[in-house]
Coordinates of C-alpha atoms and ligand atoms in Angstrom, one line a residue:
M1420 CA 67.0 -88.4 10.0
L1421 CA 68.1 -85.8 12.6
R1422 CA 69.7 -88.5 14.7
Q1423 CA 70.5 -85.7 17.1
W1424 CA 67.3 -85.9 18.9
W1425 CA 65.2 -89.0 19.0
L1426 CA 67.3 -92.1 19.0
R1427 CA 65.5 -95.3 19.9
G1428 CA 67.0 -98.4 21.2
V1429 CA 70.5 -97.0 20.8
G1430 CA 71.9 -100.4 21.0
A1431 CA 73.6 -102.4 23.6
C1432 CA 77.1 -102.5 25.1
S1433 CA 79.0 -100.4 22.6
T1434 CA 82.7 -100.5 23.0
F1435 CA 84.3 -97.2 23.8
T1436 CA 87.4 -96.2 21.9
R1437 CA 88.7 -93.1 23.6
A1438 CA 90.7 -93.0 26.8
H1439 CA 88.8 -91.4 29.7
S1440 CA 89.8 -88.2 31.3
G1441 CA 89.3 -87.0 34.9
C1442 CA 86.2 -86.3 36.7
S1443 CA 86.4 -84.9 40.2
T1444 CA 85.5 -87.5 42.7
S1445 CA 85.6 -85.2 45.6
S1446 CA 82.6 -83.2 44.3
S1447 CA 80.6 -86.4 44.5
M1448 CA 80.3 -85.7 48.2
K1449 CA 79.3 -82.1 47.7
P1450 CA 75.9 -81.5 49.4
K1451 CA 73.2 -81.0 46.8
R1452 CA 70.0 -79.1 47.1
A1453 CA 67.4 -81.8 46.9
I1454 CA 63.9 -82.1 45.4
P1455 CA 61.6 -84.7 46.9
S1456 CA 62.2 -88.1 45.5
D1457 CA 58.6 -88.4 44.4
G1458 CA 59.0 -85.4 42.1
L1459 CA 58.1 -81.7 41.9
Q1460 CA 54.8 -80.1 42.5
L1461 CA 53.5 -77.1 40.6
S1462 CA 54.3 -74.9 43.6
D1463 CA 58.0 -75.8 43.1
F1464 CA 57.8 -73.9 39.8
I1465 CA 56.1 -70.8 40.8
R1466 CA 57.7 -69.9 44.1
E1467 CA 60.6 -71.0 46.2
G1468 CA 58.5 -71.9 49.3
T1469 CA 59.1 -71.2 52.9
K1470 CA 62.3 -72.4 54.7
K1471 CA 60.2 -75.0 56.6
Q1472 CA 58.8 -76.3 53.3
R1473 CA 62.2 -76.4 51.8
Q1474 CA 63.5 -78.4 54.8
K1475 CA 60.6 -80.8 54.5
A1476 CA 61.5 -81.3 50.9
I1477 CA 64.8 -82.9 51.7
I1478 CA 63.8 -86.5 52.1
P1479 CA 66.7 -88.9 51.6
S1480 CA 65.4 -91.7 49.4
I1481 CA 68.3 -94.1 50.2
E1482 CA 69.3 -95.9 53.3
D1483 CA 72.5 -94.1 54.1
T1484 CA 75.2 -96.6 54.3
K1485 CA 78.1 -94.3 53.7
E1486 CA 79.7 -94.9 57.1
Y1487 CA 80.1 -98.6 56.4
L1488 CA 81.9 -98.2 53.1
S1489 CA 85.6 -97.4 52.8
P1490 CA 87.0 -95.7 49.7
E1491 CA 88.3 -99.0 48.6
D1492 CA 84.8 -100.5 48.6
L1493 CA 83.9 -97.9 45.9
N1494 CA 86.7 -99.1 43.6
G1495 CA 85.6 -101.2 40.6
N1496 CA 88.9 -103.1 40.5
G1497 CA 88.4 -104.1 36.9
K1498 CA 84.8 -105.2 37.3
T1499 CA 83.1 -105.2 33.9
V1500 CA 80.1 -103.0 33.0
C1501 CA 77.8 -103.3 30.0
Y1502 CA 76.0 -100.0 29.1
V1503 CA 72.6 -100.2 27.4
T1504 CA 70.9 -97.0 26.3
Y1505 CA 67.2 -96.3 25.4
G1506 CA 65.6 -93.0 24.6
C1507 CA 66.7 -89.8 23.1
Q1508 CA 70.0 -88.1 22.7
M1509 CA 69.9 -86.7 26.2
N1510 CA 70.1 -90.3 27.4
V1511 CA 73.0 -91.1 25.2
S1512 CA 74.7 -88.0 26.5
D1513 CA 73.9 -89.0 30.1
M1514 CA 75.4 -92.5 29.5
E1515 CA 78.6 -90.8 28.4
I1516 CA 78.8 -89.1 31.8
V1517 CA 78.1 -92.4 33.5
R1518 CA 80.9 -94.1 31.5
S1519 CA 83.3 -91.4 32.6
I1520 CA 82.4 -91.7 36.3
M1521 CA 82.5 -95.5 36.3
S1522 CA 85.9 -95.6 34.5
Q1523 CA 87.3 -93.1 36.9
Y1524 CA 86.5 -95.6 39.7
G1525 CA 88.2 -98.5 37.9
F1526 CA 85.3 -100.2 36.2
V1527 CA 85.9 -101.5 32.7
E1528 CA 83.5 -101.4 29.8
S1529 CA 82.3 -104.7 28.3
D1530 CA 80.1 -105.5 25.4
Q1531 CA 79.1 -108.9 26.9
K1532 CA 75.7 -108.3 28.3
E1533 CA 75.3 -111.9 29.4
K1534 CA 78.6 -112.1 31.3
A1535 CA 79.3 -108.6 32.6
D1536 CA 79.5 -108.1 36.3
I1537 CA 77.2 -105.1 36.0
V1538 CA 74.6 -104.1 33.4
L1539 CA 73.4 -100.5 33.5
L1540 CA 70.3 -99.7 31.6
M1541 CA 69.6 -96.0 30.7
T1542 CA 65.9 -95.7 30.3
C1543 CA 63.2 -93.4 28.9
S1544 CA 59.8 -92.8 30.3
I1545 CA 58.3 -90.2 28.1
R1546 CA 55.7 -92.6 26.6
D1547 CA 54.2 -95.7 27.9
G1548 CA 55.7 -97.8 25.1
A1549 CA 59.2 -96.8 26.2
E1550 CA 58.5 -98.0 29.7
K1551 CA 57.1 -101.4 28.5
K1552 CA 60.3 -101.9 26.4
V1553 CA 62.4 -101.5 29.6
W1554 CA 60.5 -104.1 31.5
N1555 CA 60.9 -106.6 28.6
Q1556 CA 64.6 -105.8 28.4
L1557 CA 65.0 -106.4 32.1
K1558 CA 63.4 -109.8 31.9
L1559 CA 65.6 -110.7 28.9
I1560 CA 68.7 -109.6 30.7
R1561 CA 68.0 -111.7 33.7
S1562 CA 66.9 -114.8 31.6
N1563 CA 69.9 -114.6 29.3
S1564 CA 72.6 -113.9 31.9
V1565 CA 75.2 -116.6 32.6
N1566 CA 76.6 -114.6 35.5
K1567 CA 74.5 -115.5 38.5
R1568 CA 76.0 -112.6 40.6
Q1569 CA 75.2 -110.0 37.9
I1570 CA 74.1 -106.6 39.2
V1571 CA 71.5 -104.8 37.1
G1572 CA 71.0 -101.1 37.5
V1573 CA 68.2 -99.0 36.0
L1574 CA 69.2 -95.4 35.4
G1575 CA 67.5 -92.2 34.2
L1576 CA 64.0 -91.1 34.1
F1577 CA 62.2 -94.3 34.3
S1578 CA 64.0 -95.0 37.5
V1579 CA 62.4 -91.9 39.1
L1580 CA 59.0 -92.9 38.0
M1581 CA 59.5 -96.5 39.1
N1582 CA 60.4 -95.3 42.6
A1583 CA 57.5 -92.8 42.6
K1584 CA 55.2 -95.6 41.7
I1585 CA 56.4 -97.5 44.7
S1586 CA 56.2 -94.5 47.1
Y1587 CA 52.7 -93.6 45.8
L1588 CA 51.4 -96.8 47.4
T1589 CA 51.2 -97.2 51.1
G1590 CA 51.1 -100.0 53.6
C1591 CA 51.1 -103.6 52.4
M1592 CA 50.3 -102.6 48.8
A1593 CA 53.6 -100.7 48.7
E1594 CA 55.4 -103.6 50.3
R1595 CA 54.0 -106.1 47.8
V1596 CA 54.9 -104.0 44.8
R1597 CA 58.4 -103.3 46.1
H1598 CA 58.9 -107.0 46.8
D1599 CA 57.6 -107.8 43.4
L1600 CA 59.8 -105.3 41.5
L1601 CA 63.0 -105.6 43.4
E1602 CA 63.0 -109.0 45.1
K1603 CA 60.6 -111.6 43.9
R1604 CA 61.2 -111.0 40.2
N1605 CA 64.8 -110.1 41.1
L1606 CA 65.0 -107.9 38.1
V1607 CA 66.8 -104.9 39.4
N1608 CA 69.5 -104.3 42.1
I1609 CA 70.1 -100.6 41.6
V1610 CA 67.8 -97.7 40.8
A1611 CA 69.6 -94.4 40.1
G1612 CA 67.9 -91.2 39.0
P1613 CA 69.3 -88.7 36.5
D1614 CA 71.0 -86.6 39.2
S1615 CA 72.7 -89.4 41.1
Y1616 CA 75.2 -90.8 38.7
R1617 CA 78.1 -89.7 40.8
D1618 CA 76.8 -92.0 43.5
L1619 CA 76.8 -95.0 41.2
P1620 CA 80.1 -96.6 42.6
R1621 CA 78.6 -96.5 46.1
L1622 CA 75.3 -97.9 44.9
V1623 CA 77.2 -100.7 43.2
A1624 CA 79.1 -101.4 46.4
V1625 CA 75.8 -101.6 48.4
A1626 CA 74.3 -103.9 45.7
S1627 CA 77.4 -106.1 45.8
G1628 CA 76.8 -106.6 49.5
G1629 CA 73.4 -108.1 48.6
S1630 CA 71.1 -105.1 49.3
N1631 CA 69.1 -103.2 46.8
A1632 CA 70.4 -99.6 46.4
I1633 CA 68.2 -96.7 45.4
N1634 CA 69.1 -93.0 44.9
V1635 CA 66.5 -91.0 43.0
Q1636 CA 67.0 -87.6 44.6
L1637 CA 66.6 -84.8 42.1
S1638 CA 69.0 -81.9 42.6
L1639 CA 68.7 -78.2 41.9
D1640 CA 72.2 -77.7 40.9
E1641 CA 73.8 -80.9 39.5
T1642 CA 75.0 -80.3 35.9
Y1643 CA 78.0 -82.7 35.8
A1644 CA 79.8 -79.6 34.5
E1645 CA 83.3 -80.9 35.1
V1646 CA 82.7 -84.6 34.1
Q1647 CA 84.3 -85.2 30.8
P1648 CA 82.0 -87.6 28.9
I1649 CA 83.4 -90.7 27.3
R1650 CA 82.1 -90.5 23.7
V1651 CA 81.2 -93.7 21.9
D1652 CA 80.6 -92.4 18.4
A1653 CA 84.0 -90.8 17.7
E1654 CA 84.2 -92.0 14.1
S1655 CA 81.5 -89.6 12.7
R1656 CA 83.4 -86.6 14.2
T1657 CA 80.1 -85.3 15.6
A1658 CA 79.6 -84.8 19.3
F1659 CA 76.9 -83.7 21.7
I1660 CA 77.4 -81.4 24.7
S1661 CA 74.8 -81.3 27.5
I1662 CA 74.5 -77.6 28.4
M1663 CA 71.5 -77.6 30.7
R1664 CA 69.2 -80.1 32.4
G1665 CA 65.6 -80.1 33.5
C1666 CA 62.5 -78.1 32.4
D1667 CA 60.4 -75.5 34.1
N1668 CA 57.6 -75.3 31.5
M1669 CA 55.1 -77.8 32.8
C1670 CA 53.4 -78.6 29.5
T1671 CA 50.4 -80.5 30.8
Y1672 CA 51.2 -83.8 29.0
C1673 CA 54.8 -83.9 29.9
V1674 CA 56.6 -85.9 32.6
V1675 CA 60.0 -84.4 32.0
P1676 CA 59.8 -81.7 34.6
F1677 CA 59.0 -84.4 37.2
T1678 CA 61.6 -86.8 36.2
R1679 CA 64.5 -84.5 35.2
G1680 CA 63.7 -81.7 37.7
R1681 CA 64.1 -78.0 37.4
E1682 CA 66.1 -76.1 34.9
R1683 CA 69.8 -75.6 35.6
S1684 CA 72.6 -74.6 33.3
R1685 CA 76.2 -75.4 33.1
P1686 CA 78.7 -72.5 33.5
I1687 CA 79.5 -71.0 30.1
D1688 CA 83.3 -71.4 30.6
S1689 CA 83.1 -75.2 31.1
I1690 CA 81.1 -75.5 27.9
V1691 CA 83.5 -73.3 25.8
E1692 CA 86.4 -75.3 27.2
E1693 CA 84.7 -78.6 26.1
V1694 CA 84.1 -77.1 22.7
R1695 CA 87.8 -76.2 22.3
R1696 CA 88.8 -79.7 23.4
L1697 CA 86.5 -81.4 20.9
R1698 CA 87.7 -79.1 18.1
D1699 CA 91.3 -79.9 19.0
Q1700 CA 90.4 -83.6 18.8
G1701 CA 89.0 -83.1 15.2
Y1702 CA 85.3 -83.0 15.9
K1703 CA 83.5 -81.0 13.2
Q1704 CA 79.9 -80.9 14.4
I1705 CA 78.7 -80.2 17.9
T1706 CA 75.1 -80.3 19.0
L1707 CA 74.2 -78.5 22.2
L1708 CA 71.7 -80.5 24.2
G1709 CA 69.1 -79.8 26.8
Q1710 CA 65.5 -80.5 27.5
N1711 CA 65.0 -76.8 26.9
V1712 CA 68.2 -75.9 25.3
N1713 CA 67.5 -72.3 24.5
S1714 CA 66.2 -71.5 28.0
Y1715 CA 69.9 -71.8 28.9
R1716 CA 70.9 -69.2 31.5
D1717 CA 74.3 -69.3 33.3
M1718 CA 73.7 -67.6 36.6
T1719 CA 77.2 -68.4 37.9
S1720 CA 79.2 -66.2 35.6
M1721 CA 80.6 -62.8 36.8
D1722 CA 80.2 -61.6 33.3
F1723 CA 76.6 -60.4 33.9
P1724 CA 75.0 -57.8 31.7
M1725 CA 74.6 -54.6 33.8
N1726 CA 71.0 -54.1 33.0
P1727 CA 69.6 -57.5 32.2
S1728 CA 66.5 -57.3 30.1
T1729 CA 64.1 -60.1 30.6
T1730 CA 61.6 -59.4 27.8
E1731 CA 64.3 -59.5 25.1
D1732 CA 65.1 -63.1 26.1
R1733 CA 61.7 -64.3 25.0
V1734 CA 59.5 -64.0 21.9
P1735 CA 56.9 -61.3 22.7
G1736 CA 53.4 -62.7 23.5
F1737 CA 54.6 -66.2 24.5
K1738 CA 53.7 -67.0 28.1
T1739 CA 55.2 -69.1 30.8
V1740 CA 53.9 -70.7 34.0
Y1741 CA 56.9 -69.2 35.9
K1742 CA 57.9 -65.6 36.6
P1743 CA 60.1 -64.1 34.0
K1744 CA 63.8 -64.9 34.7
S1745 CA 66.4 -62.2 34.7
G1746 CA 70.2 -61.8 34.8
G1747 CA 72.9 -64.2 33.9
L1748 CA 74.1 -65.1 30.4
T1749 CA 71.5 -66.4 28.0
F1750 CA 71.6 -68.9 25.2
T1751 CA 72.5 -66.1 22.6
S1752 CA 75.7 -65.3 24.5
L1753 CA 76.6 -68.9 24.8
L1754 CA 76.0 -69.6 21.1
E1755 CA 78.1 -66.6 20.1
K1756 CA 81.0 -67.7 22.3
V1757 CA 81.0 -71.3 21.1
A1758 CA 80.6 -70.3 17.4
D1759 CA 83.6 -67.9 17.7
A1760 CA 85.7 -70.5 19.7
A1761 CA 85.5 -73.1 16.9
P1762 CA 84.8 -71.4 13.6
D1763 CA 85.4 -74.6 11.5
V1764 CA 82.9 -76.6 13.6
R1765 CA 79.2 -76.7 12.8
F1766 CA 76.8 -76.1 15.7
R1767 CA 73.2 -77.3 16.1
F1768 CA 71.1 -77.4 19.2
T1769 CA 68.1 -79.4 20.4
S1770 CA 65.5 -79.5 21.8
P1771 CA 64.4 -75.8 22.1
H1772 CA 61.1 -74.2 23.0
P1773 CA 59.6 -71.8 20.6
K1774 CA 59.2 -69.1 23.3
D1775 CA 63.0 -68.8 23.6
F1776 CA 63.8 -67.6 20.1
P1777 CA 64.4 -63.8 20.5
M1778 CA 65.3 -62.0 17.4
Q1779 CA 68.9 -61.4 18.6
L1780 CA 69.3 -65.2 18.6
I1781 CA 68.1 -65.5 15.0
E1782 CA 70.3 -62.6 13.9
L1783 CA 73.3 -64.2 15.5
I1784 CA 72.5 -67.5 13.6
A1785 CA 72.3 -65.5 10.4
S1786 CA 75.6 -63.8 11.1
R1787 CA 77.8 -67.0 11.5
T1788 CA 78.4 -69.6 8.8
N1789 CA 79.1 -72.3 11.4
L1790 CA 75.7 -71.9 13.1
C1791 CA 73.5 -74.2 11.1
K1792 CA 70.4 -72.7 9.5
Q1793 CA 68.2 -75.5 10.9
L1794 CA 65.9 -74.8 13.7
H1795 CA 63.7 -77.3 15.7
L1796 CA 60.5 -75.5 16.6
P1797 CA 58.2 -78.0 18.4
A1798 CA 54.6 -76.9 17.8
Q1799 CA 52.8 -80.0 19.3
S1800 CA 49.5 -78.9 17.8
G1801 CA 48.1 -76.3 15.3
D1802 CA 44.9 -75.9 17.2
D1803 CA 44.4 -73.1 19.7
E1804 CA 42.2 -74.9 22.1
T1805 CA 44.5 -77.9 22.1
L1806 CA 47.5 -75.7 22.6
D1807 CA 45.8 -74.1 25.5
R1808 CA 45.0 -77.4 27.2
M1809 CA 48.6 -78.4 26.6
G1810 CA 49.7 -75.3 28.4
R1811 CA 52.1 -74.4 25.7
G1812 CA 51.8 -70.6 26.2
Y1813 CA 51.3 -69.6 22.6
S1814 CA 48.5 -69.7 20.0
R1815 CA 48.7 -70.9 16.4
D1816 CA 48.9 -67.3 15.2
L1817 CA 51.8 -66.4 17.5
Y1818 CA 53.7 -69.5 16.4
L1819 CA 53.1 -68.7 12.7
R1820 CA 54.2 -65.1 13.3
L1821 CA 57.4 -66.5 14.8
V1822 CA 58.0 -68.7 11.7
D1823 CA 57.5 -65.7 9.4
D1824 CA 59.9 -63.5 11.4
I1825 CA 62.5 -66.3 11.4
R1826 CA 62.1 -66.7 7.6
I1827 CA 62.6 -63.0 7.0
I1828 CA 66.0 -63.2 8.6
L1829 CA 66.9 -66.8 7.6
P1830 CA 65.2 -67.3 4.2
N1831 CA 66.6 -70.7 3.6
V1832 CA 66.1 -72.0 7.1
S1833 CA 65.1 -75.7 7.5
L1834 CA 62.5 -76.1 10.2
T1835 CA 61.6 -79.3 12.1
S1836 CA 59.0 -79.9 14.8
D1837 CA 57.4 -82.3 17.3
F1838 CA 53.6 -83.1 17.2
I1839 CA 51.4 -85.1 19.5
A1840 CA 48.5 -87.0 17.9
G1841 CA 45.3 -87.5 19.9
F1842 CA 45.9 -85.3 23.0
C1843 CA 43.0 -85.2 25.6
G1844 CA 39.9 -83.6 24.1
E1845 CA 41.4 -83.3 20.5
T1846 CA 38.5 -83.2 18.1
E1847 CA 38.6 -84.1 14.4
E1848 CA 38.6 -80.4 13.6
A1849 CA 41.5 -79.7 15.9
H1850 CA 43.4 -82.5 14.2
Q1851 CA 42.7 -80.9 10.8
N1852 CA 44.1 -77.6 12.2
T1853 CA 47.3 -79.4 13.0
L1854 CA 47.5 -80.8 9.5
S1855 CA 46.9 -77.4 8.0
L1856 CA 49.7 -75.9 10.2
I1857 CA 52.1 -78.5 8.9
R1858 CA 51.2 -77.7 5.3
E1859 CA 51.5 -74.0 6.0
V1860 CA 54.9 -74.1 7.6
G1861 CA 56.5 -76.9 5.5
Y1862 CA 58.9 -78.8 7.8
S1863 CA 61.8 -80.8 6.6
F1864 CA 61.2 -83.3 9.4
C1865 CA 58.7 -83.9 12.2
F1866 CA 58.7 -86.2 15.1
V1867 CA 55.1 -87.4 15.6
F1868 CA 54.0 -89.1 18.8
P1869 CA 50.7 -90.7 19.7
Y1870 CA 49.6 -89.2 23.0
S1871 CA 50.4 -91.3 26.0
M1872 CA 49.0 -90.3 29.4
R1873 CA 51.8 -90.2 32.0
G1874 CA 51.3 -90.3 35.8
K1875 CA 52.1 -87.1 37.7
T1876 CA 51.4 -84.7 34.8
R1877 CA 48.7 -82.0 35.0
A1878 CA 46.8 -83.8 32.2
H1879 CA 46.8 -86.9 34.3
H1880 CA 45.2 -85.0 37.2
R1881 CA 42.8 -82.8 35.2
L1882 CA 42.1 -84.1 31.7
T1883 CA 40.7 -87.3 30.2
D1884 CA 42.6 -89.4 27.7
D1885 CA 39.5 -89.7 25.6
V1886 CA 40.8 -90.2 22.0
P1887 CA 40.6 -93.9 21.2
E1888 CA 43.9 -95.7 20.4
N1889 CA 42.8 -96.5 16.8
V1890 CA 41.9 -92.8 16.2
K1891 CA 45.3 -91.7 17.7
A1892 CA 47.0 -94.2 15.3
R1893 CA 45.1 -92.9 12.3
R1894 CA 45.9 -89.2 13.2
H1895 CA 49.5 -90.2 13.8
L1896 CA 49.6 -91.6 10.2
D1897 CA 47.9 -88.5 8.8
L1898 CA 50.4 -86.2 10.4
T1899 CA 53.3 -88.3 9.2
T1900 CA 52.0 -88.5 5.7
V1901 CA 51.4 -84.7 5.4
F1902 CA 54.8 -83.7 6.8
R1903 CA 56.5 -86.2 4.4
E1904 CA 54.6 -84.7 1.4
E1905 CA 55.8 -81.2 2.4
A1906 CA 59.4 -82.5 3.1
M1907 CA 59.4 -84.1 -0.3
K1908 CA 58.5 -80.7 -1.9
L1909 CA 61.2 -78.9 0.1
N1910 CA 63.9 -81.5 -0.8
Q1911 CA 63.0 -81.5 -4.5
K1912 CA 63.5 -77.7 -4.5
L1913 CA 67.1 -78.5 -3.6
I1914 CA 67.7 -80.4 -6.9
G1915 CA 70.3 -78.4 -8.9
T1916 CA 71.6 -76.5 -6.0
E1917 CA 75.1 -76.8 -4.4
Q1918 CA 75.2 -77.8 -0.8
T1919 CA 78.0 -78.1 1.8
V1920 CA 77.9 -81.5 3.3
L1921 CA 79.8 -82.7 6.4
L1922 CA 80.8 -86.3 5.9
E1923 CA 79.6 -88.7 8.7
G1924 CA 80.3 -92.2 7.3
K1925 CA 80.0 -94.8 4.6
S1926 CA 76.7 -95.9 3.2
K1927 CA 75.7 -99.3 4.5
R1928 CA 74.3 -100.4 1.2
D1929 CA 77.3 -99.5 -1.0
V1930 CA 80.7 -98.6 0.5
A1931 CA 81.6 -96.5 -2.6
F1932 CA 79.0 -94.0 -1.3
S1933 CA 79.3 -91.8 1.7
H1934 CA 76.7 -89.9 3.6
G1935 CA 76.6 -86.6 5.4
R1936 CA 74.3 -83.8 6.2
T1937 CA 73.6 -80.4 4.6
D1938 CA 73.6 -77.3 6.7
G1939 CA 69.8 -77.7 6.9
G1940 CA 70.3 -81.2 8.4
V1941 CA 69.1 -83.3 5.5
K1942 CA 70.9 -86.5 4.8
A1943 CA 72.8 -86.5 1.5
V1944 CA 74.5 -89.5 -0.2
F1945 CA 77.2 -89.3 -2.9
D1946 CA 79.8 -91.4 -4.6
N1947 CA 83.0 -90.9 -2.7
S1948 CA 85.1 -93.6 -4.4
K1949 CA 87.3 -91.1 -6.3
S1950 CA 87.3 -88.3 -3.8
Q1951 CA 88.0 -90.6 -0.8
L1952 CA 87.0 -88.0 1.8
N1953 CA 86.8 -89.1 5.4
P1954 CA 84.2 -88.4 8.1
G1955 CA 84.9 -84.9 9.4
Q1956 CA 85.7 -83.4 6.0
Y1957 CA 83.4 -81.0 4.2
A1958 CA 82.4 -81.5 0.6
K1959 CA 80.6 -79.2 -1.9
V1960 CA 78.1 -81.4 -3.7
L1961 CA 75.4 -80.9 -6.4
I1962 CA 72.0 -82.3 -5.5
T1963 CA 70.6 -84.5 -8.3
E1964 CA 67.7 -86.4 -6.7
A1965 CA 65.5 -86.1 -3.7
N1966 CA 62.8 -88.0 -1.7
S1967 CA 61.2 -87.0 1.5
Q1968 CA 64.1 -88.1 3.6
T1969 CA 67.3 -88.3 1.6
L1970 CA 69.1 -86.3 -1.1
K1971 CA 71.3 -87.9 -3.8
A1972 CA 74.3 -85.8 -4.9
E1973 CA 77.4 -85.6 -7.0
F1974 CA 80.7 -84.6 -5.5
I1975 CA 82.1 -81.3 -6.7
R1976 CA 85.1 -80.5 -4.5
E1977 CA 86.4 -80.6 -1.0
T1978 CA 85.8 -77.4 0.9
D1979 CA 86.2 -75.6 4.1
L1980 CA 83.1 -74.6 6.0
Ligands
SAH1000 N1 61.4 -79.4 25.5 C1 60.9 -79.9 24.3 C2 60.4 -81.3 24.2 C3 60.9 -82.3 25.1 S1 60.0 -83.8 25.2 C4 59.7 -79.0 23.8 O1 59.3 -78.1 24.4 O2 59.2 -79.2 22.8 C5 60.1 -84.3 23.5 C6 58.7 -84.5 22.8 O3 58.1 -85.6 23.3 C7 57.8 -83.4 23.0 O4 58.0 -82.3 22.1 C8 56.5 -84.0 22.7 O5 56.1 -83.9 21.3 C9 56.7 -85.5 23.1 N2 56.0 -85.9 24.3 C10 56.2 -85.4 25.5 N3 55.3 -86.0 26.4 C11 54.5 -86.8 25.6 C12 53.4 -87.7 25.9 N4 52.9 -87.8 27.2 N5 52.8 -88.4 24.9 C13 53.3 -88.3 23.7 N6 54.3 -87.5 23.3 C14 54.9 -86.7 24.3
SF4_1001 FE1 64.7 -88.2 26.5 FE2 63.8 -88.1 28.8 FE3 62.4 -87.5 27.1 FE4 62.9 -90.0 27.3 S1 61.8 -88.7 28.8 S2 62.9 -89.0 25.5 S3 64.9 -89.8 28.0 S4 64.1 -86.3 27.6
F3S1002 FE1 58.2 -81.3 28.3 FE2 57.2 -79.0 27.6 FE3 59.4 -79.1 29.0 S1 57.3 -80.8 26.3 S2 60.3 -81.0 28.4 S3 57.4 -79.7 29.7 S4 58.9 -77.8 27.3

């Protein structure tokens, strides 16, 4: 469920159905403020650094071949590209941007991975398992390919780590690994980080000339604001809009701040414009996306509040590793604008941080029917000492107080969360505290991950990954079992109630049945053979059965939101 956030192995080479629209190519040459290619240090998050330090930070990670390429060299001239996406919805959304850029340059999408001229693999690096999957995919692609000149590119976060791994090593060791990765095994020709997608046509041109091409520079301002994504899942009438990128929080286990860089937000107007366009095209659900979606802050707008208050932007008591931010337009302003710009479109957002749920935001959600009463509130742990080691900036008690405050204003809210099983130093007692938090809150869904130590993180430098894998696996199972028990109770309480469901598609098992989601984000299935509603239509349904993941329902009538 909650397809919006963690999608795994999102499938290969999907064929796009919508025509592309313009992305400005000239801005691809715009100078960007760069972050060192081997990632950010803690100091990058707490102060700006001296001018000299900033200059030192601009290290180009590519051999600059611009002078030798003419604009014609960048043209795809109908070369075929197969897009393969792994990881979360952020990655799916990034691939939509890549599709747009490539098609603007004359490349054509293909679903033939074995024959395509170019295969672009969007990857994930958040856990070790995701990384291993990518290596296996790369080997498979090379061994199955019938196109001897096929160019393979690795995009996204994994690419940043891969390059970092190479640059960590010095001397002949580095040379050996580089040779191994890029040449001997001949697995990859292009490595492009999350802020260098505009550079892809050039990287392809370099790789077509027989060289390996790498650009993993992180940027302080790239948001791809004006690139209109080419969406692949138009049928369900649900879309995702990336509103911000990066993360400044530095949770000690997390590699995202190092691979996606610092927080930056798209200008509000470009988002509202995209919302209007999607509404005009018949989309009925939009999910706003960002690594820290509710830390959104548009600093480019002229529409600044005169006396910006910083404390109201955050939940009192929640701490950050960075100085409080001020000014600009916050997530609450953005959500109000998009909700009012498309009143018949449902809005969700993911993934937020609990600290950025000020009460005005909750009150706004309460005041608009089209803002779904479903909030993702990633807790990670229910144990104070573990939360402290994770650097989350809140205690169990503060988190629970936030849940109570939210439920006073939104009594029927559906809460979801993320948990990590077996973080460094997690005792059995700490694990029990997490189980009790899950019971106390009662989530309708949780994403549970066994802890996986990632290079570059603070946990990697300072803590020991001391929970044995079999213990992690057992705790992972405990957490899943308990959240499902609670979800089952919540879903069963819905039996006998009427819910508004937005139709997303036909059931795979029985085409007479269609499925959609309630306002709270729970999947509901009902017999649509008489009503014949289409994806994008709203139905009032009566809930008749429930398990921990799905509701069964009877159709009552078609409805507006
Ligand atoms: N910004 C969001 C989360 C983004 S990462 C937040 O603050 O919650 C998504 C999830 O991946 C995290 O919530 C965490 O549960 C999980 N995760 C991140 N790093 C991990 C690691 N090293 N091992 C296991 N799970 C991890
Ligand atoms: Fe998504 Fe990135 Fe996280 Fe992977 S590391 S799940 S791609 S945000
Ligand atoms: Fe990761 Fe924490 Fe940011 S989980 S994405 S560092 S909020």
